[in-house]
Amino acid sequence: METVLVIEDDSTMLRGLKDNFEYAGYHVITAVDGEAGLNAALDTKADLIILDIMLPKINGYEICRLIRKEKLDMPIIMLTAKGEESDIVLGLNLGADDYVTKPFSIKELLARVVAFLRRRKQGEKDTYEFADFVFDISARRLLKKGEEIKLSPKEFNLLEFFLKKQGKALTRDEILNVVWGYNTFSGHRSVDRFVTTLRNKIEPEPHNPAFIHTLREVGYKFDPML
Amino acid sequence: METVLVIEDDSTMLRGLKDNFEYAGYHVITAVDGEAGLNAALDTKADLIILDIMLPKINGYEICRLIRKEKLDMPIIMLTAKGEESDIVLGLNLGADDYVTKPFSIKELLARVVAFLRRRKQGEKDTYEFADFVFDISARRLLKKGEEIKLSPKEFNLLEFFLKKQGKALTRDEILNVVWGYNTFSGHRSVDRFVTTLRNKIEPEPHNPAFIHTLREVGYKFDPML
DNA sequence: ACCAAATGTTACCGATTTGTTACCGTTTCA
DNA sequence: TGAAACGGTAACAAATCGGTAACATTTGGT
């Protein structure tokens, strides 16, 4: 059974999280302050950590940093107070994998945890790096030098597909089938249009692409020269 | 039943691969270091090899090279740690057929294996090598000593056809039918024109061709003296 | 229902690719 | 030896393809 460590000082919240995760079939360990949380993280082998930022004794950022310093690579999902963009970036830089802003729905948090552990178990990546970009699937976010670049859903899915198929030629049909779905009625040129918008967002020189290369008569190929 | 040889030192990964491939209906042989792997590759007649690069005793590149040196042509899929383009190029130059970067999804790897064995059964390869060229169909590119040579769509398709029919005399009609399509209106001389441009891109001495030979009154023949 | 964002489609433009022709040298064979 | 056949290839014309702006439509949130 997979183990989730929840570090949270608000006892009502903690109880809610514990109940829900146990109901969903996880083994839950809890800690109510930073010190206990850090010890639990280092001692037990949790598969995933849910970490509040505001904590007595040692704050969440510090815990995050210390865990990573010990070369432990379990996923960490941070709980942050509402929309402080800078806090989020700080947390991610310290090694967190994802964040959820309070107030949040338990259902959403649970969904992220499940998705995370599934990918982890199947050895799928949840982040891809190229040039100075970090593409984070679970957080559905693209960062360039730590700064977020907003992508529409299609743009995100398209880039995700490109990253998963790095170095391979992809036909417009393959792209349509995967990104748009097998029963789409969209035409081939829709792919081109989204490639253009993606290029405008990620290519330093959209006219001389470094990442998304055109293959005439075929389609496209994502190939960041590393 | 088809046999897959998995050479991988991480026992967890090895177990995962073995289970999945057996579940998918393959006979699986395993080896946990380079020496054992090489022996298994040379002794048993595996239909396909999955080869980790980082291995104790003999590394994956070396195994790849030694297998090819013995003129064994089973497909080799390399597992590379990171998307190091140079590693990948090195591997492909040493005779690997495809690569998957860790971490990868078992599903994806399985899909590639299935695709490979299907093509192999039909006698098709995914990459072709001649002199210091590597022609990679799925990445749709031609490398000369690791450097890309740009080909137009027709040039690419023509070279692909030549490579698939290595050593066979091809009439202009056959070439037109396959590369241009059965309902083309193009004339015979178009073939000549593209042969010329191809020669200019790949032949060291276009006037004294080493690869694409003219067969007077017949057509052409691709024949790299190996 | 309204507005804003996202998505899909179309049309035009420019760059590349492709097909054809013409001219030339080479080979073949009488 | 000379004419005919053939392939090599430069040069030009035509077709094709992808980039993208602009517009239309759909979707989602409030």
mmCIF file of N, CA and C in Angstrom, chain B residues 48-171:
data_model
loop_
_atom_site.group_PDB
_atom_site.id
_atom_site.type_symbol
_atom_site.label_atom_id
_atom_site.label_comp_id
_atom_site.label_asym_id
_atom_site.label_seq_id
_atom_site.Cartn_x
_atom_site.Cartn_y
_atom_site.Cartn_z
ATOM 1 N N LEU B 48 15.153 -9.544 -30.275
ATOM 2 C CA LEU B 48 15.315 -8.113 -30.022
ATOM 3 C C LEU B 48 16.017 -7.932 -28.681
ATOM 4 N N ILE B 49 16.824 -6.884 -28.577
ATOM 5 C CA ILE B 49 17.567 -6.646 -27.345
ATOM 6 C C ILE B 49 17.213 -5.281 -26.784
ATOM 7 N N ILE B 50 16.910 -5.256 -25.507
ATOM 8 C CA ILE B 50 16.721 -3.993 -24.805
ATOM 9 C C ILE B 50 17.941 -3.811 -23.928
ATOM 10 N N LEU B 51 18.628 -2.712 -24.161
ATOM 11 C CA LEU B 51 19.972 -2.585 -23.625
ATOM 12 C C LEU B 51 20.151 -1.294 -22.854
ATOM 13 N N ASP B 52 20.418 -1.422 -21.584
ATOM 14 C CA ASP B 52 20.719 -0.250 -20.772
ATOM 15 C C ASP B 52 22.140 0.207 -21.114
ATOM 16 N N ILE B 53 22.396 1.497 -21.028
ATOM 17 C CA ILE B 53 23.729 1.994 -21.339
ATOM 18 C C ILE B 53 24.670 1.865 -20.150
ATOM 19 N N MET B 54 24.180 2.282 -18.989
ATOM 20 C CA MET B 54 25.006 2.210 -17.788
ATOM 21 C C MET B 54 24.940 0.806 -17.221
ATOM 22 N N LEU B 55 26.022 0.075 -17.361
ATOM 23 C CA LEU B 55 26.026 -1.327 -16.928
ATOM 24 C C LEU B 55 27.365 -1.650 -16.280
ATOM 25 N N PRO B 56 27.369 -2.566 -15.329
ATOM 26 C CA PRO B 56 28.642 -3.011 -14.766
ATOM 27 C C PRO B 56 29.425 -3.818 -15.802
ATOM 28 N N LYS B 57 30.719 -3.834 -15.670
ATOM 29 C CA LYS B 57 31.631 -4.655 -16.478
ATOM 30 C C LYS B 57 31.827 -4.180 -17.928
ATOM 31 N N ILE B 58 30.788 -4.234 -18.741
ATOM 32 C CA ILE B 58 30.904 -3.721 -20.111
ATOM 33 C C ILE B 58 29.730 -2.793 -20.341
ATOM 34 N N ASN B 59 29.975 -1.586 -20.823
ATOM 35 C CA ASN B 59 28.836 -0.683 -20.990
ATOM 36 C C ASN B 59 28.063 -0.975 -22.269
ATOM 37 N N GLY B 60 26.898 -0.355 -22.350
ATOM 38 C CA GLY B 60 25.968 -0.641 -23.429
ATOM 39 C C GLY B 60 26.522 -0.337 -24.813
ATOM 40 N N TYR B 61 27.249 0.769 -24.939
ATOM 41 C CA TYR B 61 27.799 1.126 -26.252
ATOM 42 C C TYR B 61 28.713 0.013 -26.755
ATOM 43 N N GLU B 62 29.551 -0.452 -25.829
ATOM 44 C CA GLU B 62 30.513 -1.481 -26.174
ATOM 45 C C GLU B 62 29.793 -2.760 -26.609
ATOM 46 N N ILE B 63 28.757 -3.109 -25.872
ATOM 47 C CA ILE B 63 27.985 -4.307 -26.210
ATOM 48 C C ILE B 63 27.398 -4.163 -27.612
ATOM 49 N N CYS B 64 26.837 -2.983 -27.846
ATOM 50 C CA CYS B 64 26.251 -2.685 -29.143
ATOM 51 C C CYS B 64 27.278 -2.904 -30.250
ATOM 52 N N ARG B 65 28.446 -2.327 -30.049
ATOM 53 C CA ARG B 65 29.496 -2.412 -31.047
ATOM 54 C C ARG B 65 29.924 -3.858 -31.270
ATOM 55 N N LEU B 66 30.084 -4.589 -30.169
ATOM 56 C CA LEU B 66 30.562 -5.971 -30.273
ATOM 57 C C LEU B 66 29.536 -6.873 -30.945
ATOM 58 N N ILE B 67 28.268 -6.621 -30.639
ATOM 59 C CA ILE B 67 27.219 -7.421 -31.281
ATOM 60 C C ILE B 67 27.249 -7.188 -32.793
ATOM 61 N N ARG B 68 27.338 -5.940 -33.184
ATOM 62 C CA ARG B 68 27.348 -5.626 -34.617
ATOM 63 C C ARG B 68 28.608 -6.149 -35.294
ATOM 64 N N LYS B 69 29.696 -6.176 -34.523
ATOM 65 C CA LYS B 69 30.945 -6.678 -35.063
ATOM 66 C C LYS B 69 30.805 -8.153 -35.436
ATOM 67 N N GLU B 70 29.963 -8.853 -34.689
ATOM 68 C CA GLU B 70 29.726 -10.268 -34.967
ATOM 69 C C GLU B 70 28.699 -10.454 -36.075
ATOM 70 N N LYS B 71 28.322 -9.359 -36.697
ATOM 71 C CA LYS B 71 27.362 -9.399 -37.808
ATOM 72 C C LYS B 71 25.986 -9.911 -37.396
ATOM 73 N N LEU B 72 25.674 -9.705 -36.133
ATOM 74 C CA LEU B 72 24.322 -10.044 -35.695
ATOM 75 C C LEU B 72 23.463 -8.813 -35.905
ATOM 76 N N ASP B 73 22.284 -9.014 -36.450
ATOM 77 C CA ASP B 73 21.510 -7.832 -36.840
ATOM 78 C C ASP B 73 20.186 -7.697 -36.104
ATOM 79 N N MET B 74 20.072 -8.352 -34.941
ATOM 80 C CA MET B 74 18.819 -8.169 -34.225
ATOM 81 C C MET B 74 18.669 -6.712 -33.803
ATOM 82 N N PRO B 75 17.425 -6.208 -33.773
ATOM 83 C CA PRO B 75 17.216 -4.822 -33.372
ATOM 84 C C PRO B 75 17.687 -4.604 -31.932
ATOM 85 N N ILE B 76 18.281 -3.460 -31.692
ATOM 86 C CA ILE B 76 18.706 -3.094 -30.348
ATOM 87 C C ILE B 76 18.032 -1.780 -29.983
ATOM 88 N N ILE B 77 17.322 -1.786 -28.872
ATOM 89 C CA ILE B 77 16.739 -0.553 -28.363
ATOM 90 C C ILE B 77 17.516 -0.169 -27.115
ATOM 91 N N MET B 78 18.127 1.003 -27.151
ATOM 92 C CA MET B 78 18.925 1.436 -26.025
ATOM 93 C C MET B 78 18.081 2.189 -25.009
ATOM 94 N N LEU B 79 18.400 1.979 -23.738
ATOM 95 C CA LEU B 79 17.800 2.788 -22.684
ATOM 96 C C LEU B 79 18.867 3.790 -22.252
ATOM 97 N N THR B 80 18.627 5.053 -22.549
ATOM 98 C CA THR B 80 19.615 6.056 -22.170
ATOM 99 C C THR B 80 19.105 6.854 -20.998
ATOM 100 N N ALA B 81 20.034 7.304 -20.179
ATOM 101 C CA ALA B 81 19.641 8.011 -18.966
ATOM 102 C C ALA B 81 18.910 9.298 -19.311
ATOM 103 N N LYS B 82 19.578 10.220 -19.969
ATOM 104 C CA LYS B 82 18.961 11.512 -20.213
ATOM 105 C C LYS B 82 18.974 11.775 -21.699
ATOM 106 N N GLY B 83 18.185 12.729 -22.126
ATOM 107 C CA GLY B 83 18.114 13.034 -23.548
ATOM 108 C C GLY B 83 19.391 13.635 -24.093
ATOM 109 N N GLU B 84 20.501 12.993 -23.836
ATOM 110 C CA GLU B 84 21.767 13.489 -24.349
ATOM 111 C C GLU B 84 21.872 13.186 -25.829
ATOM 112 N N GLU B 85 21.665 14.180 -26.623
ATOM 113 C CA GLU B 85 21.666 13.978 -28.067
ATOM 114 C C GLU B 85 22.942 13.276 -28.518
ATOM 115 N N SER B 86 24.057 13.687 -27.940
ATOM 116 C CA SER B 86 25.327 13.119 -28.382
ATOM 117 C C SER B 86 25.395 11.629 -28.056
ATOM 118 N N ASP B 87 24.876 11.243 -26.891
ATOM 119 C CA ASP B 87 24.844 9.828 -26.538
ATOM 120 C C ASP B 87 24.009 9.065 -27.538
ATOM 121 N N ILE B 88 22.886 9.674 -27.891
ATOM 122 C CA ILE B 88 21.968 9.005 -28.795
ATOM 123 C C ILE B 88 22.619 8.817 -30.154
ATOM 124 N N VAL B 89 23.246 9.880 -30.639
ATOM 125 C CA VAL B 89 23.931 9.788 -31.921
ATOM 126 C C VAL B 89 25.017 8.731 -31.864
ATOM 127 N N LEU B 90 25.770 8.746 -30.777
ATOM 128 C CA LEU B 90 26.811 7.741 -30.609
ATOM 129 C C LEU B 90 26.224 6.345 -30.690
ATOM 130 N N GLY B 91 25.141 6.138 -29.938
ATOM 131 C CA GLY B 91 24.503 4.827 -29.929
ATOM 132 C C GLY B 91 24.032 4.421 -31.304
ATOM 133 N N LEU B 92 23.405 5.351 -32.012
ATOM 134 C CA LEU B 92 22.892 5.019 -33.342
ATOM 135 C C LEU B 92 24.040 4.716 -34.290
ATOM 136 N N ASN B 93 25.142 5.451 -34.127
ATOM 137 C CA ASN B 93 26.288 5.185 -34.982
ATOM 138 C C ASN B 93 26.901 3.823 -34.690
ATOM 139 N N LEU B 94 26.774 3.379 -33.460
ATOM 140 C CA LEU B 94 27.333 2.077 -33.099
ATOM 141 C C LEU B 94 26.404 0.942 -33.497
ATOM 142 N N GLY B 95 25.243 1.267 -34.007
ATOM 143 C CA GLY B 95 24.399 0.209 -34.535
ATOM 144 C C GLY B 95 23.105 -0.043 -33.785
ATOM 145 N N ALA B 96 22.766 0.832 -32.829
ATOM 146 C CA ALA B 96 21.467 0.678 -32.189
ATOM 147 C C ALA B 96 20.388 1.108 -33.175
ATOM 148 N N ASP B 97 19.186 0.609 -32.983
ATOM 149 C CA ASP B 97 18.126 0.895 -33.932
ATOM 150 C C ASP B 97 17.187 1.966 -33.434
ATOM 151 N N ASP B 98 17.107 2.090 -32.125
ATOM 152 C CA ASP B 98 16.200 3.069 -31.556
ATOM 153 C C ASP B 98 16.647 3.295 -30.123
ATOM 154 N N TYR B 99 16.117 4.312 -29.514
ATOM 155 C CA TYR B 99 16.476 4.555 -28.130
ATOM 156 C C TYR B 99 15.251 5.049 -27.400
ATOM 157 N N VAL B 100 15.241 4.826 -26.102
ATOM 158 C CA VAL B 100 14.184 5.342 -25.249
ATOM 159 C C VAL B 100 14.894 5.983 -24.073
ATOM 160 N N THR B 101 14.476 7.189 -23.723
ATOM 161 C CA THR B 101 15.155 7.846 -22.615
ATOM 162 C C THR B 101 14.424 7.580 -21.313
ATOM 163 N N LYS B 102 15.221 7.280 -20.301
ATOM 164 C CA LYS B 102 14.663 7.061 -18.962
ATOM 165 C C LYS B 102 14.338 8.401 -18.340
ATOM 166 N N PRO B 103 13.311 8.498 -17.530
ATOM 167 C CA PRO B 103 12.337 7.430 -17.311
ATOM 168 C C PRO B 103 11.356 7.353 -18.464
ATOM 169 N N PHE B 104 10.877 6.177 -18.741
ATOM 170 C CA PHE B 104 9.963 5.989 -19.867
ATOM 171 C C PHE B 104 8.775 5.178 -19.381
ATOM 172 N N SER B 105 7.718 5.175 -20.138
ATOM 173 C CA SER B 105 6.591 4.342 -19.757
ATOM 174 C C SER B 105 6.775 2.976 -20.398
ATOM 175 N N ILE B 106 6.491 1.963 -19.624
ATOM 176 C CA ILE B 106 6.572 0.595 -20.130
ATOM 177 C C ILE B 106 5.721 0.472 -21.382
ATOM 178 N N LYS B 107 4.597 1.140 -21.343
ATOM 179 C CA LYS B 107 3.672 1.051 -22.470
ATOM 180 C C LYS B 107 4.334 1.533 -23.747
ATOM 181 N N GLU B 108 5.065 2.621 -23.634
ATOM 182 C CA GLU B 108 5.716 3.179 -24.806
ATOM 183 C C GLU B 108 6.789 2.232 -25.323
ATOM 184 N N LEU B 109 7.583 1.722 -24.395
ATOM 185 C CA LEU B 109 8.646 0.805 -24.789
ATOM 186 C C LEU B 109 8.064 -0.423 -25.468
ATOM 187 N N LEU B 110 7.008 -0.922 -24.872
ATOM 188 C CA LEU B 110 6.358 -2.106 -25.421
ATOM 189 C C LEU B 110 5.858 -1.817 -26.832
ATOM 190 N N ALA B 111 5.288 -0.643 -27.000
ATOM 191 C CA ALA B 111 4.767 -0.267 -28.315
ATOM 192 C C ALA B 111 5.895 -0.257 -29.348
ATOM 193 N N ARG B 112 7.044 0.246 -28.934
ATOM 194 C CA ARG B 112 8.152 0.298 -29.886
ATOM 195 C C ARG B 112 8.637 -1.092 -30.227
ATOM 196 N N VAL B 113 8.700 -1.933 -29.218
ATOM 197 C CA VAL B 113 9.161 -3.299 -29.450
ATOM 198 C C VAL B 113 8.223 -3.999 -30.427
ATOM 199 N N VAL B 114 6.931 -3.847 -30.171
ATOM 200 C CA VAL B 114 5.952 -4.479 -31.053
ATOM 201 C C VAL B 114 6.117 -3.969 -32.476
ATOM 202 N N ALA B 115 6.254 -2.656 -32.599
ATOM 203 C CA ALA B 115 6.394 -2.052 -33.921
ATOM 204 C C ALA B 115 7.641 -2.574 -34.623
ATOM 205 N N PHE B 116 8.712 -2.675 -33.847
ATOM 206 C CA PHE B 116 9.969 -3.135 -34.407
ATOM 207 C C PHE B 116 9.893 -4.554 -34.914
ATOM 208 N N LEU B 117 9.334 -5.410 -34.081
ATOM 209 C CA LEU B 117 9.277 -6.812 -34.470
ATOM 210 C C LEU B 117 8.335 -7.006 -35.655
ATOM 211 N N ARG B 118 7.317 -6.171 -35.703
ATOM 212 C CA ARG B 118 6.410 -6.247 -36.839
ATOM 213 C C ARG B 118 7.141 -5.875 -38.121
ATOM 214 N N ARG B 119 7.871 -4.745 -38.037
ATOM 215 C CA ARG B 119 8.627 -4.328 -39.218
ATOM 216 C C ARG B 119 9.672 -5.359 -39.584
ATOM 217 N N ARG B 120 10.338 -5.878 -38.552
ATOM 218 C CA ARG B 120 11.399 -6.844 -38.799
ATOM 219 C C ARG B 120 10.836 -8.067 -39.526
ATOM 220 N N LYS B 121 9.658 -8.484 -39.070
ATOM 221 C CA LYS B 121 9.045 -9.644 -39.700
ATOM 222 C C LYS B 121 8.799 -9.351 -41.177
ATOM 223 N N GLN B 122 8.496 -8.091 -41.446
ATOM 224 C CA GLN B 122 8.286 -7.692 -42.835
ATOM 225 C C GLN B 122 9.599 -7.302 -43.487
ATOM 226 N N GLY B 123 10.675 -7.465 -42.759
ATOM 227 C CA GLY B 123 11.986 -7.189 -43.329
ATOM 228 C C GLY B 123 12.316 -5.721 -43.435
ATOM 229 N N GLU B 124 11.644 -4.886 -42.647
ATOM 230 C CA GLU B 124 11.956 -3.466 -42.712
ATOM 231 C C GLU B 124 12.775 -3.035 -41.524
ATOM 232 N N LYS B 125 13.648 -2.111 -41.762
ATOM 233 C CA LYS B 125 14.452 -1.558 -40.683
ATOM 234 C C LYS B 125 14.066 -0.118 -40.435
ATOM 235 N N ASP B 126 14.473 0.379 -39.289
ATOM 236 C CA ASP B 126 14.164 1.755 -38.945
ATOM 237 C C ASP B 126 15.340 2.680 -39.218
ATOM 238 N N THR B 127 16.531 2.153 -39.118
ATOM 239 C CA THR B 127 17.694 2.954 -39.487
ATOM 240 C C THR B 127 18.590 2.133 -40.397
ATOM 241 N N TYR B 128 19.222 2.811 -41.321
ATOM 242 C CA TYR B 128 20.143 2.170 -42.242
ATOM 243 C C TYR B 128 21.484 2.867 -42.128
ATOM 244 N N GLU B 129 22.535 2.087 -42.233
ATOM 245 C CA GLU B 129 23.856 2.696 -42.170
ATOM 246 C C GLU B 129 24.643 2.343 -43.413
ATOM 247 N N PHE B 130 25.403 3.287 -43.915
ATOM 248 C CA PHE B 130 26.327 3.003 -45.010
ATOM 249 C C PHE B 130 27.443 4.036 -44.927
ATOM 250 N N ALA B 131 28.651 3.580 -45.175
ATOM 251 C CA ALA B 131 29.819 4.443 -45.016
ATOM 252 C C ALA B 131 29.708 5.179 -43.684
ATOM 253 N N ASP B 132 29.810 6.492 -43.659
ATOM 254 C CA ASP B 132 29.668 7.168 -42.376
ATOM 255 C C ASP B 132 28.327 7.899 -42.265
ATOM 256 N N PHE B 133 27.328 7.301 -42.920
ATOM 257 C CA PHE B 133 25.988 7.857 -42.857
ATOM 258 C C PHE B 133 25.080 7.027 -41.956
ATOM 259 N N VAL B 134 24.152 7.713 -41.313
ATOM 260 C CA VAL B 134 23.075 7.029 -40.614
ATOM 261 C C VAL B 134 21.778 7.636 -41.131
ATOM 262 N N PHE B 135 20.937 6.777 -41.661
ATOM 263 C CA PHE B 135 19.658 7.220 -42.203
ATOM 264 C C PHE B 135 18.588 6.750 -41.238
ATOM 265 N N ASP B 136 17.883 7.681 -40.633
ATOM 266 C CA ASP B 136 16.947 7.357 -39.562
ATOM 267 C C ASP B 136 15.528 7.697 -40.018
ATOM 268 N N ILE B 137 14.743 6.648 -40.256
ATOM 269 C CA ILE B 137 13.413 6.876 -40.808
ATOM 270 C C ILE B 137 12.481 7.532 -39.803
ATOM 271 N N SER B 138 12.474 7.064 -38.555
ATOM 272 C CA SER B 138 11.489 7.618 -37.627
ATOM 273 C C SER B 138 11.831 9.045 -37.227
ATOM 274 N N ALA B 139 13.097 9.400 -37.244
ATOM 275 C CA ALA B 139 13.435 10.801 -36.967
ATOM 276 C C ALA B 139 13.464 11.585 -38.274
ATOM 277 N N ARG B 140 13.336 10.850 -39.366
ATOM 278 C CA ARG B 140 13.324 11.450 -40.685
ATOM 279 C C ARG B 140 14.525 12.353 -40.904
ATOM 280 N N ARG B 141 15.697 11.756 -40.747
ATOM 281 C CA ARG B 141 16.885 12.574 -40.980
ATOM 282 C C ARG B 141 18.045 11.704 -41.448
ATOM 283 N N LEU B 142 18.999 12.373 -42.070
ATOM 284 C CA LEU B 142 20.216 11.707 -42.524
ATOM 285 C C LEU B 142 21.394 12.362 -41.824
ATOM 286 N N LEU B 143 22.222 11.541 -41.199
ATOM 287 C CA LEU B 143 23.397 12.069 -40.527
ATOM 288 C C LEU B 143 24.649 11.592 -41.234
ATOM 289 N N LYS B 144 25.606 12.503 -41.391
ATOM 290 C CA LYS B 144 26.919 12.110 -41.877
ATOM 291 C C LYS B 144 27.903 12.469 -40.780
ATOM 292 N N LYS B 145 28.518 11.458 -40.207
ATOM 293 C CA LYS B 145 29.380 11.653 -39.051
ATOM 294 C C LYS B 145 28.676 12.486 -37.983
ATOM 295 N N GLY B 146 27.422 12.148 -37.713
ATOM 296 C CA GLY B 146 26.689 12.824 -36.656
ATOM 297 C C GLY B 146 26.115 14.172 -37.038
ATOM 298 N N GLU B 147 26.432 14.644 -38.251
ATOM 299 C CA GLU B 147 25.918 15.940 -38.639
ATOM 300 C C GLU B 147 24.787 15.789 -39.639
ATOM 301 N N GLU B 148 23.744 16.582 -39.466
ATOM 302 C CA GLU B 148 22.571 16.412 -40.300
ATOM 303 C C GLU B 148 22.771 16.966 -41.695
ATOM 304 N N ILE B 149 22.324 16.191 -42.681
ATOM 305 C CA ILE B 149 22.307 16.651 -44.058
ATOM 306 C C ILE B 149 20.851 16.825 -44.449
ATOM 307 N N LYS B 150 20.496 18.026 -44.843
ATOM 308 C CA LYS B 150 19.100 18.308 -45.152
ATOM 309 C C LYS B 150 18.705 17.702 -46.482
ATOM 310 N N LEU B 151 17.555 17.036 -46.469
ATOM 311 C CA LEU B 151 17.029 16.447 -47.693
ATOM 312 C C LEU B 151 15.615 16.952 -47.910
ATOM 313 N N SER B 152 15.275 17.233 -49.150
ATOM 314 C CA SER B 152 13.890 17.596 -49.449
ATOM 315 C C SER B 152 13.060 16.316 -49.354
ATOM 316 N N PRO B 153 11.731 16.463 -49.279
ATOM 317 C CA PRO B 153 10.880 15.281 -49.138
ATOM 318 C C PRO B 153 11.147 14.210 -50.209
ATOM 319 N N LYS B 154 11.232 14.622 -51.454
ATOM 320 C CA LYS B 154 11.465 13.641 -52.521
ATOM 321 C C LYS B 154 12.822 12.995 -52.368
ATOM 322 N N GLU B 155 13.806 13.796 -52.048
ATOM 323 C CA GLU B 155 15.148 13.248 -51.863
ATOM 324 C C GLU B 155 15.147 12.207 -50.753
ATOM 325 N N PHE B 156 14.446 12.533 -49.690
ATOM 326 C CA PHE B 156 14.385 11.601 -48.566
ATOM 327 C C PHE B 156 13.701 10.298 -48.966
ATOM 328 N N ASN B 157 12.564 10.425 -49.620
ATOM 329 C CA ASN B 157 11.816 9.228 -50.018
ATOM 330 C C ASN B 157 12.597 8.395 -51.013
ATOM 331 N N LEU B 158 13.295 9.079 -51.895
ATOM 332 C CA LEU B 158 14.085 8.360 -52.894
ATOM 333 C C LEU B 158 15.214 7.581 -52.214
ATOM 334 N N LEU B 159 15.903 8.239 -51.304
ATOM 335 C CA LEU B 159 16.995 7.552 -50.616
ATOM 336 C C LEU B 159 16.457 6.391 -49.781
ATOM 337 N N GLU B 160 15.310 6.603 -49.188
ATOM 338 C CA GLU B 160 14.685 5.535 -48.397
ATOM 339 C C GLU B 160 14.425 4.308 -49.274
ATOM 340 N N PHE B 161 13.903 4.571 -50.457
ATOM 341 C CA PHE B 161 13.623 3.468 -51.376
ATOM 342 C C PHE B 161 14.906 2.763 -51.803
ATOM 343 N N PHE B 162 15.913 3.544 -52.117
ATOM 344 C CA PHE B 162 17.208 2.968 -52.484
ATOM 345 C C PHE B 162 17.733 2.066 -51.364
ATOM 346 N N LEU B 163 17.628 2.566 -50.134
ATOM 347 C CA LEU B 163 18.180 1.801 -49.014
ATOM 348 C C LEU B 163 17.412 0.508 -48.787
ATOM 349 N N LYS B 164 16.105 0.583 -48.981
ATOM 350 C CA LYS B 164 15.299 -0.625 -48.785
ATOM 351 C C LYS B 164 15.572 -1.655 -49.865
ATOM 352 N N LYS B 165 16.050 -1.176 -51.025
ATOM 353 C CA LYS B 165 16.296 -2.086 -52.139
ATOM 354 C C LYS B 165 17.785 -2.171 -52.465
ATOM 355 N N GLN B 166 18.598 -1.946 -51.440
ATOM 356 C CA GLN B 166 20.043 -2.007 -51.617
ATOM 357 C C GLN B 166 20.473 -3.187 -52.491
ATOM 358 N N GLY B 167 21.343 -2.907 -53.435
ATOM 359 C CA GLY B 167 21.923 -3.992 -54.229
ATOM 360 C C GLY B 167 21.034 -4.479 -55.357
ATOM 361 N N LYS B 168 19.813 -3.941 -55.427
ATOM 362 C CA LYS B 168 18.915 -4.371 -56.500
ATOM 363 C C LYS B 168 18.882 -3.308 -57.599
ATOM 364 N N ALA B 169 18.835 -3.776 -58.819
ATOM 365 C CA ALA B 169 18.652 -2.852 -59.934
ATOM 366 C C ALA B 169 17.225 -2.333 -59.915
ATOM 367 N N LEU B 170 17.081 -1.010 -60.053
ATOM 368 C CA LEU B 170 15.748 -0.420 -60.044
ATOM 369 C C LEU B 170 15.521 0.338 -61.340
ATOM 370 N N THR B 171 14.434 0.044 -62.006
ATOM 371 C CA THR B 171 14.125 0.788 -63.221
ATOM 372 C C THR B 171 13.507 2.129 -62.839
#
